[in-house]
Short mmCIF file of C-alpha atoms (C1' of nucleotides) in Angstrom, two decimals:
data_model
loop_
_atom_site.label_atom_id
_atom_site.label_comp_id
_atom_site.label_asym_id
_atom_site.label_seq_id
_atom_site.Cartn_x
_atom_site.Cartn_y
_atom_site.Cartn_z
CA MET A 1 102.19 147.30 102.52
CA PRO A 2 105.78 147.09 101.01
CA ARG A 3 105.55 147.67 96.94
CA SER A 4 108.39 145.46 96.61
CA THR A 5 108.74 142.36 94.58
CA ARG A 6 106.28 140.29 96.70
CA ARG A 7 102.43 140.99 95.63
CA ARG A 8 102.12 137.05 93.88
CA PRO A 9 102.04 134.32 96.05
CA ALA A 10 105.39 132.97 97.49
CA LEU A 11 106.75 130.11 94.37
CA ALA A 12 106.10 126.82 96.06
CA HIS A 13 108.99 124.62 96.12
CA PRO A 14 109.30 120.43 97.84
CA ALA A 15 111.64 120.43 99.75
CA THR A 16 114.60 117.77 99.10
CA GLU A 17 113.15 115.05 100.83
CA GLU A 18 109.93 115.99 99.57
CA ILE A 19 111.19 115.90 95.59
CA ASP A 20 109.07 112.32 93.52
CA LEU A 21 111.19 110.31 91.48
CA PHE A 22 107.94 109.95 89.06
CA ASP A 23 107.99 113.67 89.12
CA VAL A 24 111.17 114.20 88.32
CA LEU A 25 110.67 111.26 85.49
CA HIS A 26 107.98 112.55 84.02
CA ALA A 27 109.70 116.22 84.15
CA LEU A 28 112.32 114.91 82.33
CA SER A 29 109.96 113.19 79.94
CA ASP A 30 109.47 115.96 77.69
CA PRO A 31 111.80 117.24 74.89
CA THR A 32 110.93 120.98 75.91
CA ARG A 33 111.62 120.43 79.47
CA MET A 34 114.61 118.45 78.52
CA THR A 35 116.37 121.13 76.27
CA ILE A 36 115.41 123.88 80.02
CA VAL A 37 116.96 121.37 82.28
CA ARG A 38 120.17 120.87 80.20
CA VAL A 39 120.32 124.78 79.30
CA LEU A 40 120.23 125.38 82.93
CA ARG A 41 122.74 122.62 83.68
CA ALA A 42 125.52 124.80 82.07
CA GLU A 43 124.26 128.02 83.84
CA PRO A 44 123.75 129.15 87.39
CA GLU A 45 120.88 130.82 86.39
CA ARG A 46 119.01 132.00 83.68
CA ALA A 47 115.48 133.94 82.67
CA CYS A 48 112.65 132.61 81.50
CA GLY A 49 111.84 134.46 78.31
CA THR A 50 115.77 133.35 77.09
CA PHE A 51 115.62 129.61 76.57
CA PRO A 52 116.31 128.39 72.77
CA VAL A 53 112.78 127.13 73.07
CA ASP A 54 110.33 127.56 70.00
CA VAL A 55 106.54 127.90 72.16
CA ALA A 56 104.12 130.49 73.44
CA PRO A 57 104.62 132.09 76.36
CA SER A 58 101.95 130.69 78.23
CA THR A 59 103.10 127.10 77.62
CA LEU A 60 107.13 127.62 78.99
CA SER A 61 105.06 128.49 81.98
CA HIS A 62 103.62 125.70 82.03
CA HIS A 63 106.81 124.07 81.81
CA PHE A 64 108.47 125.82 84.23
CA LYS A 65 105.74 125.06 86.55
CA VAL A 66 106.24 121.26 86.00
CA LEU A 67 110.10 121.83 86.40
CA ARG A 68 109.40 123.71 89.26
CA GLU A 69 107.03 121.50 90.99
CA SER A 70 108.89 118.54 90.46
CA GLY A 71 111.68 119.89 92.05
CA LEU A 72 114.10 119.89 89.47
CA ILE A 73 114.46 123.64 89.00
CA SER A 74 113.66 126.86 91.38
CA GLN A 75 112.91 130.04 90.80
CA ARG A 76 113.86 133.49 91.77
CA GLU A 77 111.93 136.45 90.98
CA GLU A 78 114.03 139.50 90.09
CA ALA A 79 111.67 143.29 89.55
CA ASN A 80 109.31 141.82 86.60
CA ARG A 81 111.88 138.80 85.83
CA ARG A 82 111.99 135.45 86.96
CA PHE A 83 115.10 133.73 87.20
CA SER A 84 115.26 129.85 86.95
CA ALA A 85 118.38 127.57 88.56
CA LEU A 86 118.66 124.12 88.84
CA ARG A 87 118.55 122.17 91.89
CA ALA A 88 122.12 120.03 91.09
CA ALA A 89 122.89 119.89 95.10
CA ASP A 90 119.31 119.22 96.01
CA LEU A 91 119.08 116.48 93.00
CA GLU A 92 122.26 114.37 94.03
CA HIS A 93 120.99 115.03 97.78
CA ARG A 94 118.04 113.20 96.47
CA PHE A 95 119.00 111.05 94.24
CA PRO A 96 122.97 110.56 93.43
CA GLY A 97 124.10 110.48 89.99
CA LEU A 98 120.70 110.76 88.54
CA LEU A 99 120.88 114.49 87.07
CA ASP A 100 123.78 113.83 85.26
CA THR A 101 123.53 110.26 84.16
CA VAL A 102 119.63 111.30 82.56
CA LEU A 103 122.01 113.73 81.17
CA ALA A 104 125.09 112.31 80.28
CA ALA A 105 121.97 109.79 78.19
CA HIS A 106 120.61 113.26 76.42
CA ASP A 107 123.89 113.90 75.09
CA ARG A 108 124.47 110.24 73.42
CA THR A 109 121.47 111.05 72.08
CA ALA A 110 121.36 113.76 70.39
CA SER A 111 125.14 115.23 71.23
CA GLY A 112 126.02 118.48 71.02
CA ALA A 113 122.67 119.84 71.00
CA VAL A 114 122.58 122.87 73.22
CA SER A 115 123.89 125.21 70.81
CA GLY A 116 125.38 128.82 72.94
CA VAL A 117 124.88 127.82 76.27
CA GLY A 118 126.99 130.29 78.19
CA SER A 119 127.53 132.65 75.26
CA GLY A 120 124.62 134.54 75.26
CA ALA A 121 122.69 134.09 72.51
CA GLY A 122 121.01 131.86 72.83
CA ALA A 123 117.12 133.60 72.39
CA GLY A 124 116.88 132.65 68.74
CA ALA A 125 118.68 129.86 69.06
CA ARG A 126 116.63 126.53 68.78
CA VAL A 127 117.89 123.14 69.89
CA GLU A 128 115.81 119.66 69.28
CA GLY A 129 113.63 120.09 71.77
CA GLY A 130 110.37 121.64 70.59
CA GLU A 131 109.08 120.90 67.07
CA GLU A 132 107.52 117.66 68.19
CA GLY A 133 103.47 118.73 68.66
CA MET B 1 102.50 75.71 56.96
CA PRO B 2 103.05 75.05 60.92
CA ARG B 3 101.07 76.51 62.97
CA SER B 4 103.41 76.80 65.53
CA THR B 5 103.83 79.33 68.22
CA ARG B 6 104.16 82.43 65.64
CA ARG B 7 100.28 83.24 64.69
CA ARG B 8 100.39 86.77 66.25
CA PRO B 9 102.82 88.63 64.65
CA ALA B 10 106.19 88.41 66.08
CA LEU B 11 106.54 90.90 69.27
CA ALA B 12 108.56 94.04 68.23
CA HIS B 13 111.68 95.56 70.29
CA PRO B 14 113.20 98.23 68.83
CA ALA B 15 117.20 97.90 68.17
CA THR B 16 119.35 99.01 71.19
CA GLU B 17 120.72 102.19 69.15
CA GLU B 18 116.44 102.71 68.58
CA ILE B 19 115.69 103.35 72.04
CA ASP B 20 114.67 106.35 73.04
CA LEU B 21 115.39 108.41 76.20
CA PHE B 22 111.96 109.53 76.23
CA ASP B 23 110.33 106.93 75.74
CA VAL B 24 111.87 105.12 78.72
CA LEU B 25 112.28 107.89 80.70
CA HIS B 26 107.89 107.61 80.34
CA ALA B 27 107.80 104.25 80.83
CA LEU B 28 109.43 104.84 83.71
CA SER B 29 107.41 107.01 84.95
CA ASP B 30 104.31 104.62 85.95
CA PRO B 31 104.92 103.80 89.59
CA THR B 32 103.35 100.21 87.93
CA ARG B 33 105.72 99.90 85.11
CA MET B 34 108.13 100.66 87.27
CA THR B 35 107.57 97.85 90.18
CA ILE B 36 107.27 96.36 86.37
CA VAL B 37 110.59 96.78 85.76
CA ARG B 38 112.12 96.39 89.49
CA VAL B 39 110.96 92.52 89.74
CA LEU B 40 112.26 91.74 86.38
CA ARG B 41 115.61 93.56 87.66
CA ALA B 42 115.70 91.04 90.36
CA GLU B 43 114.83 87.51 88.03
CA PRO B 44 116.12 86.86 84.98
CA GLU B 45 112.66 86.21 83.07
CA ARG B 46 109.42 85.88 84.40
CA ALA B 47 105.23 85.20 82.65
CA CYS B 48 103.48 87.72 82.60
CA GLY B 49 100.71 87.15 84.68
CA THR B 50 102.87 86.94 87.63
CA PHE B 51 103.77 89.97 88.49
CA PRO B 52 103.11 91.49 91.91
CA VAL B 53 100.75 94.51 90.23
CA ASP B 54 97.10 95.04 91.03
CA VAL B 55 95.35 95.76 87.64
CA ALA B 56 93.28 94.00 84.98
CA PRO B 57 94.92 91.35 82.54
CA SER B 58 94.73 94.51 80.06
CA THR B 59 95.67 97.20 81.68
CA LEU B 60 99.17 94.99 82.27
CA SER B 61 98.91 93.89 78.46
CA HIS B 62 99.02 97.66 77.73
CA HIS B 63 102.08 98.51 80.17
CA PHE B 64 104.21 95.76 78.55
CA LYS B 65 103.91 96.45 75.63
CA VAL B 66 104.21 99.65 76.15
CA LEU B 67 107.90 98.56 78.16
CA ARG B 68 108.23 96.92 75.16
CA GLU B 69 108.66 99.43 72.45
CA SER B 70 110.11 101.68 75.16
CA GLY B 71 112.70 99.00 74.46
CA LEU B 72 112.92 98.30 78.54
CA ILE B 73 112.41 94.94 78.27
CA SER B 74 111.98 92.34 75.88
CA GLN B 75 109.62 89.41 75.53
CA ARG B 76 109.60 85.99 74.34
CA GLU B 77 106.55 83.51 73.71
CA GLU B 78 105.98 80.23 74.77
CA ALA B 79 103.54 78.07 74.74
CA ASN B 80 100.26 80.94 75.86
CA ARG B 81 102.74 82.52 77.95
CA ARG B 82 104.80 85.39 77.52
CA PHE B 83 108.04 86.22 79.71
CA SER B 84 109.05 89.36 79.86
CA ALA B 85 113.24 90.49 80.74
CA LEU B 86 114.75 93.44 81.56
CA ARG B 87 117.25 94.39 78.74
CA ALA B 88 119.81 95.54 81.34
CA ALA B 89 123.28 95.44 79.21
CA ASP B 90 121.26 96.99 75.62
CA LEU B 91 120.37 99.64 78.48
CA GLU B 92 124.34 99.79 79.69
CA HIS B 93 125.20 100.10 76.23
CA ARG B 94 122.84 102.31 74.70
CA PHE B 95 122.68 104.69 78.41
CA PRO B 96 125.27 103.71 80.78
CA GLY B 97 124.35 103.84 84.08
CA LEU B 98 120.94 104.99 83.57
CA LEU B 99 119.36 101.82 85.02
CA ASP B 100 121.15 101.18 88.13
CA THR B 101 120.86 105.02 88.14
CA VAL B 102 116.94 105.57 88.42
CA LEU B 103 116.34 102.14 89.97
CA ALA B 104 118.72 103.03 92.82
CA ALA B 105 116.85 106.61 93.33
CA HIS B 106 113.38 104.05 93.47
CA ASP B 107 115.08 102.23 96.38
CA ARG B 108 115.44 105.28 98.04
CA THR B 109 112.51 106.23 97.90
CA ALA B 110 110.17 103.50 98.80
CA SER B 111 112.75 100.83 99.80
CA GLY B 112 111.15 97.06 100.14
CA ALA B 113 108.50 97.69 98.41
CA VAL B 114 108.43 94.60 95.74
CA SER B 115 107.16 91.84 97.59
CA GLY B 116 110.67 89.28 97.33
CA VAL B 117 112.39 92.24 95.05
CA GLY B 118 115.55 92.07 97.21
CA SER B 119 118.30 95.13 95.78
CA GLY B 120 120.16 92.24 93.12
CA ALA B 121 122.44 94.65 91.59
CA GLY B 122 122.98 97.89 91.43
CA ALA B 123 126.03 98.87 92.59
CA GLY B 124 128.67 101.33 91.59
CA ALA B 125 127.93 102.14 87.90
CA ARG B 126 127.07 105.63 88.77
CA VAL B 127 128.94 108.15 86.29
CA GLU B 128 131.27 110.97 86.83
CA GLY B 129 129.21 112.30 90.00
CA GLY B 130 130.02 115.36 91.87
CA GLU B 131 129.12 118.70 89.84
CA GLU B 132 126.35 121.22 91.54
CA GLY B 133 126.96 124.40 92.90
"C1'" DA C 1 100.74 159.13 82.94
"C1'" DC C 2 100.67 156.09 79.14
"C1'" DG C 3 102.71 152.09 76.65
"C1'" DT C 4 106.40 148.40 76.47
"C1'" DC C 5 108.48 144.70 78.21
"C1'" DG C 6 108.55 139.63 81.38
"C1'" DC C 7 106.01 136.24 82.49
"C1'" DT C 8 101.37 134.08 84.50
"C1'" DT C 9 96.56 132.72 84.79
"C1'" DC C 10 92.72 131.14 82.61
"C1'" DG C 11 89.55 129.11 79.36
"C1'" DA C 12 90.05 125.89 75.15
"C1'" DT C 13 91.05 122.37 72.07
"C1'" DG C 14 93.35 117.81 70.73
"C1'" DG C 15 95.50 114.04 71.35
"C1'" DA C 16 98.02 110.65 73.98
"C1'" DT C 17 96.89 107.73 78.47
"C1'" DG C 18 95.62 104.64 81.90
"C1'" DT C 19 92.35 101.80 83.35
"C1'" DC C 20 87.93 98.52 82.80
"C1'" DG C 21 84.95 94.52 80.58
"C1'" DA C 22 84.21 91.89 76.78
"C1'" DA C 23 85.64 89.12 73.34
"C1'" DC C 24 89.06 86.66 71.32
"C1'" DA C 25 93.21 83.65 70.40
"C1'" DT C 26 96.41 79.53 71.18
"C1'" DC C 27 97.79 76.02 73.83
"C1'" DG C 28 97.46 71.84 77.31
"C1'" DC C 29 95.19 68.41 79.14
"C1'" DA C 30 90.88 65.44 80.68
"C1'" DT D 1 86.92 67.35 71.51
"C1'" DG D 2 85.85 69.88 74.54
"C1'" DC D 3 87.13 73.23 78.71
"C1'" DG D 4 90.46 76.26 81.70
"C1'" DA D 5 94.54 78.88 81.91
"C1'" DT D 6 97.17 82.52 79.75
"C1'" DG D 7 97.11 86.86 77.30
"C1'" DT D 8 95.68 90.07 73.63
"C1'" DT D 9 92.71 92.49 70.84
"C1'" DC D 10 88.88 96.05 70.63
"C1'" DG D 11 86.06 99.35 72.41
"C1'" DA D 12 84.67 102.77 75.90
"C1'" DC D 13 85.83 105.98 79.59
"C1'" DA D 14 87.63 109.68 82.38
"C1'" DT D 15 91.21 111.73 83.31
"C1'" DC D 16 95.83 113.69 82.02
"C1'" DC D 17 98.99 117.02 79.19
"C1'" DA D 18 100.94 120.12 75.60
"C1'" DT D 19 99.50 123.82 73.28
"C1'" DC D 20 97.95 128.37 72.21
"C1'" DG D 21 95.32 132.77 72.43
"C1'" DA D 22 93.33 135.89 75.26
"C1'" DA D 23 93.63 139.32 79.33
"C1'" DG D 24 96.03 140.41 83.33
"C1'" DC D 25 99.98 142.75 86.45
"C1'" DG D 26 103.59 144.49 88.05
"C1'" DA D 27 108.01 147.31 87.20
"C1'" DC D 28 110.35 150.14 84.17
"C1'" DG D 29 111.13 153.23 80.16
"C1'" DT D 30 110.07 157.62 78.01
#
DNA sequence: ACGTCGCTTCGATGGATGTCGAACATCGCA
DNA sequence: TGCGATGTTCGACATCCATCGAAGCGACGT
């Protein structure tokens, strides 16, 4: 048995045509998850623990699961790290313009919120999502 | 005191600039409310009880309240009837293209679900599309 | 080998949510 | 004035949801 990176059940992602609009809207209606999506939109990939959100690891894991099962993100395992990426192309194919428009709407609301995205100084930097609990 | 059509506290609507994206997304993430919005998009105004949804009157009232407080619809009282209308212009002003894009996404998923609601508006309000990797 | 790191799963918890039925208020009509 | 239509509010209820802490598991460094 290969002891490689495949012990746990392979991460389940919905196919592009299976992506449900209500799931997407629901996933996007949470500030923490919106922050994650926004960060992911500025970077091709990122490890789970490096997002500028202020929640417990278990909570973060839950949010990633919601995002993944909604089809918004994909996750890839590498060693003991899990990298997430926005399924921008799939989303664009399934719901043209949706992601851009929603993200633009959020930008308009909280303009210039995601600090340090792309600079690698994300850990510790807080964004606008996370204190509403 | 004129005991005319203003006994109940006037219906509270958020100002255009007060409309919250998360409230809108959450309101739209419910199938019943999505149906209401879709119907309203094809008609300028409609009485509450005339929507093709299959829920109890009290439940419907709840959904209208959610929609109104999210800023998606406005409600006007006339006699003992309450007419609802989509705040399309306000939404467009606040979040350009959002409503059209979300509705188009839903049309794409379940085309022809709402009886009598033919896709009326919705053409080309797309914002800067095309960017994914 | 042992401990640490990264992340998940489990169990619990408090709050929000969708749903209903019953009761209430307003208006129009006979 | 009484009744039916329209729609709301209230109370109840089951479910979902975001959150946390504790425990577990695989990978890696010392």
